Amino acid sequence: MTTSADNDHKPSNFLRQIIENDLAQATYASRRWAGSPGDAAHHAAGQSDPAKIRTRFPPEPNGYLHVGHAKSICLNFGLARDYGGVCHMRFDDTNPEKEDTEYVNSILDAVQWLGFGWDANGTSHLYQASDYFDFMYRAAEYLIESGHAYVDEQTPEQMRANRGDFGKPGVDSPFRSRTPAENLTRFRQMRDGQLPDGAAVLRAKIDMASPNINLRDPAIYRIRRATHHNTGDAWCIYPMYTFAHPIEDALEQITHSICTLEFEDQRPFYDWLMARLIEGGLLPSPPPKQYEFARLNLTYVITSKRKLAQLVNEHKVNGWDDPRMPTIVGLRRRGYTPESIQLFAERIGVTKSDSWIDYSTLEGCLREDLENKAHRGMAVLDPVKLVLTNWAEVFGSESYTEDCHAAVLPHHGDDQPEPAQRHFKIGHAVWIEREDFAEVPPKGYKRLFPGNVVRLKAGYVIECTGCAKDANGQVTEVHAKVIPNTKSGTAGADSVKAKAAITWVSVADGVSAQVRLYDRLFTEAQPDAGGKDFLASLNPNSLKVASAFVEPSLAAAQPDQKFQFERHGYFVADRVDHVPFATPVFNKVTGLRDTWGK
Ligand code: ATP
Ligand code: MG
């Protein structure tokens, strides 16, 4: 657990200020916690709550989580961690139609992978809202009995017309004046399956003239014959989200219920409902409070589960974990680390106004995290063979090879121990990047061209002599002479001045590998803004596959291991397809610098 001293180093934000203020005022100090969610009586019998605050992360299990959810996870779990609280992992599964256990498992994985958990004070705080259906039903009956809810049997069209709009107050339903006894009978008939789907709804009785349309008698229960993934066919009526969510928070003794801005207009109903159910003795006091923050919008990225599902279902990408997807499984497969995503969440902070975050901010956090962690290695992504024509003459035989080595991680200062080394061989032929040779060098070109002297990084200095070409004029081989006694790390290393150092992989021990080069999935920065058809701006070049050669230390990578391929950027051994040595497969994570704007 972090101390308040640690918190002093974190940038503050309006939520931190609210929490710090609540802690200073002891707003929630009187709360009790019975060890599990429950009503007022349940918690009254419990202990003084060991958690100073309670937050929750409440996804609907109807898809895979994306980078926007990651912001919410880091926020809710992070605040609880920083302030001696607990964050509940709650499935908001009150809507029977779209939910699935496949999603439940993927969500739990994603939260844990990001570095968070829900075990605290000896309890697993993993909950599902559908476990509260009995209480929600009871709360609905209480509202009916106390004159705060009624069964409305207008048609959906009538209901819509009578709701009014911003300029026009609503009109009372003819069913609004039913007695509590009539309403109770009718509501029980709804529950017992005596009315068809859509024939009636239970509505809170508040104010049809309220300037806030959400307070014009919002629907709180509807009839829907659907099998629920947790409760099966036990219910044919289901609570509406706006009714269910505040109750879920209260049963779990949540103190700070943090949601995105679109729920701002729902807050008055949230508070109204809490006040009624506390009045009736059903829920403990003080009630949870809702706070809204701006959702994450990231350029070149879509953060809507529905639209991401469309990309998967229409095979625009290869599944939820396609490395181009902004899902947490996609980011993970792409090579993002939990630390980089946490850093990103911290860096973008929380605000109360919508804005777009540049994708390069996310990439920058990853580079920062990988810079000191990712092992270095050489890979040639667009290979052409370089033959050292005097090799046999200098070393006695064409098949002779010599060991070379280079640091696994960059050396940080003289006080540090010698860094670990990776080993590879140099021989009479090596692979180099096609772009590292020019028969006729452009102005300022420092790499291989006839007569120029360069170093094969961590190997020998060589002098280019020419090339061989095929009938089409395509270079098939580059030729050079090795200059004896110039090997890196030997006494003669500096005896000949090289104009450049180029990366290479030996033909003798290089391993062929597939390298997947990813680019942004969309060509437009705001692919779905203003209801635009995001499929129209899919980038046709978002994936290119290269046949590369990699040095042995890279071929030996474990799946998920990250590297910096010298000069090319960051790469990860694909967690699905990579098999060490046998079939090395790497995904490009990101380049070395921000090239997005260029
Ligand atoms: P989607 O529209 O993609 O389905 P959602 O908001 O409906 O997203 P939920 O499963 O209901 O998805 O969300 C769980 C939590 O994640 C909520 O508290 C929600 O506010 C938060 N969340 C979802 N998207 C974002 C986002 N882009 N930025 C920040 N928080 C988000
Ligand atoms: Mg939702």
XYZ file of C-alpha atoms and ligand atoms in Angstrom:
630
model
C 0.000 0.000 0.000
C 1.342 3.446 -0.841
C 1.528 6.149 1.764
C 0.344 9.703 1.520
C 3.967 10.665 0.907
C 3.854 8.680 -2.356
C 0.614 10.373 -3.253
C 2.318 13.720 -2.978
C 4.370 12.761 -6.052
C 1.356 11.896 -8.166
C -0.276 14.656 -10.128
C -3.465 15.586 -8.357
C -6.826 15.679 -10.071
C -10.383 16.529 -9.136
C -11.156 12.977 -8.001
C -8.143 12.835 -5.729
C -9.201 16.153 -4.239
C -12.728 14.883 -3.610
C -11.405 11.746 -1.927
C -8.849 13.627 0.147
C -11.581 15.985 1.237
C -13.909 13.096 2.166
C -11.133 11.478 4.167
C -10.367 14.732 5.969
C -14.067 15.252 6.756
C -14.541 11.575 7.727
C -17.551 11.505 5.395
C -17.585 7.714 5.273
C -15.955 6.894 8.597
C -19.180 5.599 10.142
C -19.791 2.987 7.439
C -19.946 -0.666 8.327
C -19.114 -3.631 6.124
C -20.513 -7.078 6.769
C -17.943 -8.848 4.615
C -20.239 -9.185 1.605
C -22.684 -6.966 -0.266
C -26.099 -6.528 1.263
C -28.855 -4.239 2.509
C -28.935 -1.862 5.476
C -29.624 -4.570 8.070
C -26.873 -6.796 6.692
C -24.189 -4.122 6.953
C -25.462 -2.802 10.312
C -24.498 -6.167 11.786
C -20.972 -5.887 10.342
C -17.694 -4.354 11.429
C -16.513 -0.832 10.951
C -15.384 -0.875 7.312
C -11.628 -1.599 7.070
C -11.622 0.036 3.615
C -11.308 3.814 3.802
C -12.983 4.162 0.432
C -14.614 1.726 -1.980
C -14.547 2.130 -5.726
C -15.586 -0.325 -8.403
C -14.877 -1.283 -11.975
C -18.215 -2.363 -13.440
C -17.966 -3.606 -17.043
C -20.825 -5.184 -18.877
C -19.553 -8.603 -20.009
C -20.552 -8.025 -23.615
C -17.158 -7.744 -25.284
C -13.428 -7.517 -24.764
C -12.040 -4.583 -22.824
C -10.221 -1.817 -24.675
C -7.751 0.924 -23.866
C -10.589 3.162 -22.619
C -11.499 0.554 -20.045
C -7.827 0.390 -19.099
C -8.067 4.056 -18.131
C -11.063 3.284 -15.925
C -9.358 0.229 -14.391
C -6.177 2.143 -13.567
C -8.273 4.963 -12.161
C -10.580 2.922 -9.930
C -8.077 0.337 -8.735
C -5.374 3.008 -8.500
C -7.435 5.346 -6.293
C -8.401 2.507 -3.970
C -4.758 1.428 -3.690
C -3.520 4.954 -3.060
C -6.072 5.826 -0.376
C -6.278 2.657 1.709
C -9.406 1.510 -0.020
C -10.715 -1.447 -1.967
C -11.832 -1.617 -5.571
C -14.563 -4.089 -6.411
C -14.516 -6.050 -9.622
C -18.171 -6.133 -10.600
C -19.883 -7.512 -13.652
C -22.741 -5.296 -14.567
C -24.713 -8.152 -16.021
C -28.292 -6.974 -15.612
C -28.979 -7.004 -19.340
C -29.697 -10.626 -20.281
C -29.275 -10.378 -24.020
C -25.684 -9.573 -24.850
C -23.674 -11.190 -22.131
C -21.422 -14.182 -22.264
C -19.020 -16.076 -19.974
C -16.287 -15.907 -22.643
C -16.250 -12.159 -22.029
C -16.338 -12.604 -18.257
C -13.108 -14.600 -18.358
C -11.362 -12.264 -20.768
C -12.236 -9.281 -18.551
C -10.830 -10.927 -15.420
C -7.647 -11.780 -17.326
C -7.305 -8.231 -18.591
C -7.643 -6.640 -15.156
C -5.106 -9.028 -13.625
C -2.697 -8.617 -16.491
C -2.831 -4.853 -15.991
C -1.577 -5.502 -12.481
C -4.694 -5.269 -10.344
C -6.644 -7.665 -8.175
C -9.820 -7.722 -6.125
C -8.666 -9.656 -3.052
C -8.384 -7.378 -0.036
C -8.757 -7.778 3.723
C -9.152 -11.525 3.268
C -12.116 -11.183 0.901
C -12.489 -11.612 -2.814
C -14.378 -8.552 -4.002
C -15.573 -10.118 -7.219
C -19.272 -9.558 -7.684
C -21.980 -9.818 -10.258
C -24.900 -7.471 -10.362
C -27.314 -10.248 -11.309
C -26.848 -11.646 -7.802
C -28.740 -8.580 -6.607
C -31.904 -9.202 -8.640
C -33.840 -10.278 -5.532
C -32.954 -7.072 -3.734
C -33.711 -4.963 -6.790
C -37.118 -6.540 -7.013
C -37.729 -5.845 -3.346
C -36.622 -2.229 -3.809
C -39.089 -1.910 -6.690
C -41.932 -3.205 -4.533
C -40.930 -0.777 -1.818
C -41.089 2.139 -4.267
C -44.558 0.987 -5.355
C -45.812 0.634 -1.800
C -44.508 4.052 -0.834
C -46.144 5.693 -3.842
C -42.894 6.254 -5.754
C -43.441 3.915 -8.689
C -46.247 2.772 -10.970
C -46.884 0.288 -13.735
C -47.354 2.091 -17.021
C -49.163 0.355 -19.863
C -48.985 3.044 -22.497
C -47.512 1.891 -25.776
C -43.839 2.743 -26.292
C -44.938 5.375 -28.857
C -47.328 7.011 -26.396
C -44.672 6.972 -23.735
C -42.175 8.614 -26.037
C -44.657 11.275 -27.154
C -45.746 12.013 -23.586
C -42.204 12.394 -22.326
C -41.895 15.822 -23.998
C -38.530 17.259 -24.875
C -36.162 20.017 -23.836
C -38.643 22.739 -24.657
C -41.810 20.906 -23.724
C -42.786 19.387 -20.364
C -44.055 15.828 -20.356
C -47.649 14.711 -19.957
C -48.754 12.404 -17.145
C -49.594 8.867 -18.153
C -53.218 7.864 -17.535
C -51.768 4.994 -15.464
C -49.891 7.369 -13.176
C -52.752 7.660 -10.691
C -53.107 3.961 -10.000
C -53.074 3.099 -6.309
C -50.088 1.343 -4.751
C -52.224 -1.773 -4.315
C -53.177 -1.828 -8.008
C -49.573 -1.243 -9.004
C -48.317 -4.003 -6.759
C -50.758 -6.524 -8.211
C -49.873 -5.534 -11.737
C -46.113 -5.565 -11.077
C -46.387 -9.062 -9.643
C -48.265 -10.123 -12.753
C -45.375 -8.732 -14.788
C -42.959 -10.776 -12.706
C -45.121 -13.910 -12.979
C -45.128 -13.839 -16.756
C -48.744 -12.873 -17.192
C -47.984 -9.952 -19.531
C -46.190 -10.183 -22.880
C -42.813 -8.547 -23.477
C -43.139 -4.796 -23.839
C -46.731 -4.647 -22.562
C -45.855 -2.696 -19.424
C -42.960 -1.073 -17.598
C -42.482 -0.038 -14.022
C -41.686 3.659 -13.797
C -40.404 5.786 -10.956
C -42.948 8.480 -10.108
C -40.978 11.713 -9.959
C -41.869 14.710 -12.109
C -43.098 14.719 -15.710
C -42.299 18.449 -15.936
C -38.706 18.214 -14.722
C -36.219 20.127 -16.875
C -34.040 17.006 -16.605
C -35.725 14.485 -18.888
C -34.149 11.648 -16.925
C -36.377 12.602 -13.997
C -39.591 12.389 -16.054
C -40.670 9.111 -14.523
C -37.825 6.944 -15.827
C -38.526 3.271 -16.531
C -36.960 1.037 -13.891
C -38.190 -2.475 -14.836
C -39.175 -3.996 -18.150
C -40.536 -7.342 -19.290
C -38.076 -9.364 -21.304
C -38.207 -13.105 -21.780
C -34.547 -13.914 -22.193
C -32.274 -16.496 -20.627
C -29.687 -14.840 -18.437
C -26.154 -16.278 -18.294
C -26.255 -16.345 -14.483
C -29.902 -16.537 -13.450
C -31.196 -18.576 -16.374
C -34.983 -18.276 -16.757
C -35.680 -17.283 -13.153
C -36.809 -13.820 -14.263
C -38.834 -12.456 -17.126
C -38.514 -8.893 -15.851
C -35.180 -7.111 -15.696
C -34.161 -3.830 -14.028
C -33.031 -0.913 -16.185
C -29.400 0.143 -15.907
C -30.224 3.489 -14.282
C -32.101 1.720 -11.495
C -29.731 -1.214 -11.096
C -26.441 0.631 -11.001
C -26.986 2.858 -7.938
C -28.363 -0.144 -6.051
C -25.331 -2.245 -6.941
C -23.098 0.522 -5.619
C -25.061 0.856 -2.388
C -25.240 -2.877 -1.633
C -21.469 -3.010 -2.043
C -20.925 0.055 0.171
C -19.170 1.893 -2.659
C -18.202 5.414 -1.618
C -17.042 6.940 -4.910
C -18.857 5.690 -7.985
C -16.820 6.940 -10.924
C -18.264 6.902 -14.422
C -17.934 8.662 -17.752
C -19.492 12.037 -18.558
C -22.493 10.732 -20.468
C -23.979 9.680 -17.125
C -23.954 13.194 -15.717
C -27.677 13.694 -16.388
C -28.421 10.455 -14.569
C -26.892 11.684 -11.329
C -30.077 13.370 -10.010
C -31.940 10.078 -10.406
C -29.073 8.220 -8.730
C -29.365 10.550 -5.738
C -33.175 10.427 -5.749
C -33.182 6.645 -5.672
C -30.581 6.466 -2.902
C -32.607 8.917 -0.795
C -35.848 6.882 -1.219
C -34.248 3.543 -0.380
C -32.426 4.956 2.644
C -35.694 6.551 3.795
C -37.311 3.130 3.549
C -34.531 1.574 5.622
C -33.468 -0.696 2.749
C -30.038 0.787 2.179
C -27.331 1.980 4.556
C -26.374 5.608 4.874
C -24.338 7.570 3.784
C -25.021 6.581 0.181
C -22.422 6.284 -2.564
C -21.947 9.311 -4.778
C -21.454 9.406 -8.507
C -18.632 11.394 -10.143
C -18.107 11.772 -13.850
C -14.850 12.067 -15.804
C -14.067 12.430 -19.495
C -13.778 9.147 -21.365
C -10.595 8.395 -23.236
C -10.598 9.274 -26.916
C -7.409 8.186 -28.635
C -6.535 9.275 -32.169
C -6.583 6.570 -34.866
C -8.386 4.295 -32.431
C -11.965 3.209 -31.901
C -13.160 2.692 -28.333
C -16.575 1.177 -28.690
C -17.073 -2.495 -27.961
C -19.800 -2.675 -30.572
C -17.622 -1.269 -33.346
C -14.652 -3.379 -32.326
C -16.932 -6.412 -32.526
C -17.823 -5.357 -36.043
C -14.140 -5.310 -37.045
C -13.781 -8.837 -35.709
C -17.032 -10.222 -37.105
C -16.447 -8.781 -40.555
C -12.871 -10.139 -40.553
C -11.273 -6.718 -40.950
C -8.797 -7.900 -38.324
C -7.749 -11.365 -37.199
C -9.718 -11.578 -33.968
C -10.019 -9.663 -30.720
C -6.317 -10.082 -30.013
C -5.117 -8.875 -33.393
C -2.098 -6.673 -32.583
C -3.784 -3.767 -34.391
C -6.767 -3.855 -32.039
C -6.959 -1.390 -29.121
C -8.332 -4.184 -26.956
C -6.253 -5.076 -23.939
C -5.559 -8.512 -25.462
C -4.575 -6.781 -28.708
C -2.256 -4.304 -26.990
C -0.712 -7.167 -25.070
C -0.057 -9.200 -28.193
C 1.306 -6.097 -29.879
C 3.920 -5.881 -27.135
C 2.484 -3.293 -24.760
C 3.391 -3.863 -21.133
C 1.109 -3.367 -18.121
C 3.582 -0.779 -16.827
C 3.371 1.254 -20.030
C -0.423 1.320 -19.899
C -0.410 2.307 -16.229
C 2.045 5.067 -17.024
C -0.209 6.216 -19.855
C -3.272 6.321 -17.581
C -1.358 8.358 -15.047
C 0.046 10.712 -17.625
C -3.253 11.540 -19.338
C -4.896 12.071 -15.948
C -8.602 12.656 -15.452
C -10.541 15.715 -16.413
C -14.126 16.792 -16.715
C -14.038 17.809 -20.364
C -13.771 15.636 -23.447
C -10.609 15.762 -25.505
C -8.572 13.608 -27.849
C -5.289 12.112 -26.751
C -2.666 11.684 -29.426
C -1.739 8.067 -30.093
C 1.935 9.009 -29.819
C 1.384 9.596 -26.084
C 0.621 5.899 -25.643
C 3.617 4.892 -27.772
C 5.845 7.272 -25.845
C 4.914 5.554 -22.573
C 5.815 2.206 -24.074
C 9.199 3.392 -25.344
C 9.890 4.828 -21.923
C 9.129 1.495 -20.307
C 11.024 -0.634 -22.821
C 14.081 1.574 -23.219
C 15.874 0.032 -20.244
C 14.215 -3.372 -20.318
C 14.134 -4.614 -23.885
C 17.150 -6.679 -24.843
C 19.012 -5.455 -27.907
C 19.483 -7.552 -31.000
C 20.171 -7.296 -34.710
C 17.628 -8.242 -37.338
C 17.721 -7.643 -41.069
C 14.204 -6.991 -42.327
C 14.874 -6.531 -46.044
C 17.903 -8.739 -46.582
C 20.452 -8.770 -49.346
C 23.601 -10.876 -49.120
C 26.967 -9.224 -48.546
C 29.951 -11.382 -49.523
C 33.383 -10.681 -48.070
C 35.408 -11.685 -51.089
C 38.818 -11.844 -49.383
C 37.576 -13.864 -46.394
C 39.363 -17.138 -47.286
C 42.532 -15.241 -48.108
C 42.541 -13.465 -44.731
C 41.298 -16.291 -42.504
C 42.526 -19.361 -44.385
C 39.139 -20.813 -45.377
C 35.750 -19.695 -46.601
C 33.957 -21.698 -43.933
C 35.887 -20.068 -41.090
C 33.703 -18.169 -38.611
C 34.631 -15.983 -35.710
C 32.716 -15.187 -32.507
C 31.396 -11.682 -31.951
C 29.521 -10.260 -29.009
C 27.577 -7.179 -28.057
C 25.807 -5.934 -24.930
C 22.334 -7.259 -24.168
C 21.424 -3.890 -22.653
C 23.118 -0.528 -23.061
C 25.851 0.168 -20.550
C 24.906 2.787 -17.973
C 28.010 4.447 -16.675
C 31.395 3.205 -15.505
C 30.178 2.353 -12.012
C 27.881 -0.321 -13.442
C 29.027 -3.944 -13.791
C 29.933 -5.131 -17.297
C 26.660 -5.811 -19.047
C 25.664 -9.314 -20.137
C 26.681 -10.198 -23.671
C 24.950 -11.848 -26.595
C 26.996 -13.932 -28.990
C 26.859 -14.405 -32.735
C 29.249 -15.348 -35.495
C 30.713 -13.535 -38.435
C 31.664 -15.438 -41.598
C 32.357 -14.894 -45.255
C 28.742 -13.880 -46.018
C 26.298 -11.810 -43.971
C 22.799 -10.388 -44.496
C 22.478 -6.625 -44.604
C 19.567 -4.277 -45.265
C 19.025 -3.676 -48.957
C 18.885 0.065 -48.276
C 22.381 -0.025 -46.813
C 23.948 -0.357 -50.248
C 23.818 2.138 -53.106
C 25.701 1.544 -56.330
C 25.569 5.279 -56.932
C 25.329 6.948 -53.515
C 22.912 9.845 -53.050
C 24.483 12.977 -51.614
C 25.541 12.548 -48.004
C 25.145 8.739 -48.074
C 27.556 7.144 -45.622
C 26.783 3.460 -45.916
C 27.970 0.921 -48.500
C 28.966 2.069 -51.964
C 32.031 1.124 -53.955
C 35.145 2.480 -52.273
C 33.474 3.353 -48.949
C 34.589 1.960 -45.610
C 32.037 1.009 -42.938
C 31.901 -1.172 -39.841
C 29.727 -4.235 -39.500
C 28.486 -3.404 -36.007
C 30.310 -5.406 -33.333
C 32.331 -7.032 -36.172
C 34.930 -5.958 -38.688
C 35.532 -2.856 -40.735
C 34.965 -3.585 -44.432
C 35.528 -1.784 -47.697
C 32.850 -2.033 -50.368
C 34.039 -3.135 -53.796
C 30.853 -3.488 -55.854
C 27.891 -5.736 -56.404
C 26.314 -8.375 -58.606
C 22.956 -7.788 -60.338
C 20.352 -9.879 -62.096
C 18.951 -9.313 -65.588
C 16.542 -6.687 -64.252
C 19.295 -4.671 -62.676
C 18.260 -5.742 -59.171
C 21.202 -6.100 -56.787
C 21.624 -9.767 -55.822
C 24.851 -9.532 -53.847
C 26.986 -6.801 -52.409
C 30.751 -7.296 -52.412
C 33.297 -6.030 -49.922
C 36.698 -6.815 -48.463
C 37.218 -7.428 -44.795
C 40.021 -5.319 -43.301
C 42.061 -7.569 -40.962
C 42.674 -6.647 -37.301
C 39.770 -4.196 -37.068
C 37.329 -6.234 -35.008
C 35.305 -4.297 -32.433
C 36.739 -4.598 -28.964
C 40.269 -5.469 -30.157
C 43.365 -3.287 -30.102
C 43.114 -2.530 -33.825
C 39.464 -1.568 -33.738
C 40.153 2.134 -34.235
C 43.037 1.734 -36.675
C 40.781 2.327 -39.659
C 38.130 5.021 -39.618
C 34.681 3.776 -40.661
C 32.110 6.211 -42.077
C 29.149 4.350 -40.596
C 28.253 1.243 -38.624
C 25.631 -0.978 -40.198
C 23.558 -3.790 -38.742
C 23.865 -7.316 -40.081
C 23.180 -10.955 -39.349
C 25.527 -13.713 -40.386
C 24.513 -16.267 -43.004
C 26.310 -18.791 -40.777
C 24.084 -18.463 -37.713
C 21.254 -16.087 -38.680
C 17.770 -17.585 -38.330
C 14.992 -16.787 -40.731
C 11.989 -15.164 -39.038
C 8.645 -13.703 -39.912
C 8.310 -10.080 -38.909
C 4.883 -8.446 -38.873
C 5.079 -4.736 -39.457
C 2.029 -2.978 -38.109
C 0.807 0.481 -38.860
C -2.250 2.366 -37.619
C -5.520 0.598 -38.397
C -7.236 3.748 -39.655
C -6.031 6.510 -41.921
C -8.160 9.119 -40.156
C -7.377 10.481 -36.722
C -11.012 10.348 -35.584
C -12.331 7.378 -37.548
C -15.843 7.340 -36.075
C -16.319 10.968 -35.043
C -19.699 12.458 -35.862
C -21.155 9.102 -36.862
C -18.651 8.646 -39.726
C -18.357 5.217 -41.335
C -15.135 4.061 -39.728
C -14.766 1.152 -42.146
C -14.232 3.680 -44.931
C -10.943 4.788 -43.422
C -9.440 1.367 -42.734
C -5.736 1.490 -43.606
C -5.077 -1.129 -46.331
C -1.403 -1.206 -45.319
C -1.868 -1.736 -41.608
C -0.044 -5.078 -41.804
C 2.997 -5.959 -43.872
C 4.821 -9.226 -43.453
C 8.585 -9.338 -43.907
C 10.904 -12.352 -44.235
C 13.782 -11.381 -42.056
C 16.964 -12.834 -40.603
C 17.611 -12.472 -36.904
C 20.626 -13.165 -34.742
C 20.530 -16.339 -32.603
C 19.695 -14.545 -29.335
C 16.482 -13.271 -30.947
C 15.555 -16.633 -32.394
C 15.845 -18.007 -28.848
C 13.220 -15.545 -27.542
C 10.390 -16.737 -25.365
C 6.883 -15.807 -26.554
C 6.005 -12.305 -25.296
C 9.625 -11.297 -24.850
C 10.339 -7.737 -26.006
C 13.388 -6.536 -27.890
C 14.869 -3.514 -29.424
C 15.953 -4.481 -32.919
C 18.845 -2.094 -33.391
C 17.838 0.863 -35.568
C 14.373 -0.617 -36.344
C 12.462 -0.177 -33.116
C 10.734 -2.372 -30.582
C 9.531 -5.864 -31.389
C 7.890 -8.651 -29.444
C 7.984 -12.405 -29.999
C 4.372 -13.153 -30.901
C 2.667 -14.818 -27.962
C 0.567 -17.044 -30.205
C 2.663 -18.013 -33.227
C 6.295 -17.684 -32.162
C 8.196 -20.927 -31.534
C 11.797 -20.362 -30.359
C 14.325 -21.271 -33.120
C 11.791 -23.329 -35.086
C 9.475 -20.553 -36.320
C 10.415 -17.190 -34.900
C 7.624 -14.626 -35.352
C 7.949 -11.015 -34.224
C 5.455 -8.171 -34.095
C 6.595 -4.621 -34.493
C 5.531 -2.769 -31.376
C 6.658 0.722 -32.283
C 9.549 2.564 -33.871
C 12.409 4.100 -31.955
C 11.113 7.632 -32.138
C 7.766 9.176 -32.756
C 7.291 9.010 -36.502
C 3.524 9.358 -36.407
C 3.385 12.956 -37.452
C 5.969 12.509 -40.217
P -18.526 0.471 -24.821
O -19.286 1.663 -25.284
O -17.230 0.266 -25.475
O -19.348 -0.771 -24.739
P -19.092 0.884 -22.131
O -18.902 2.152 -21.394
O -20.468 0.547 -22.490
O -18.121 0.846 -23.350
P -18.816 -0.832 -19.905
O -18.494 -2.266 -19.904
O -20.150 -0.426 -19.479
O -18.503 -0.340 -21.359
O -17.708 0.016 -19.147
C -17.072 -0.342 -17.948
C -16.424 0.872 -17.370
O -15.417 1.365 -18.262
C -17.417 1.988 -17.172
O -17.237 2.523 -15.873
C -17.085 2.973 -18.245
O -17.352 4.258 -17.836
C -15.603 2.741 -18.474
N -15.218 3.096 -19.838
C -15.685 2.572 -20.993
N -15.148 3.191 -22.054
C -14.292 4.119 -21.579
C -13.409 5.088 -22.173
N -13.303 5.231 -23.493
N -12.682 5.871 -21.351
C -12.764 5.731 -20.019
N -13.566 4.853 -19.398
C -14.327 4.052 -20.156
Mg -22.096 -0.071 -21.661
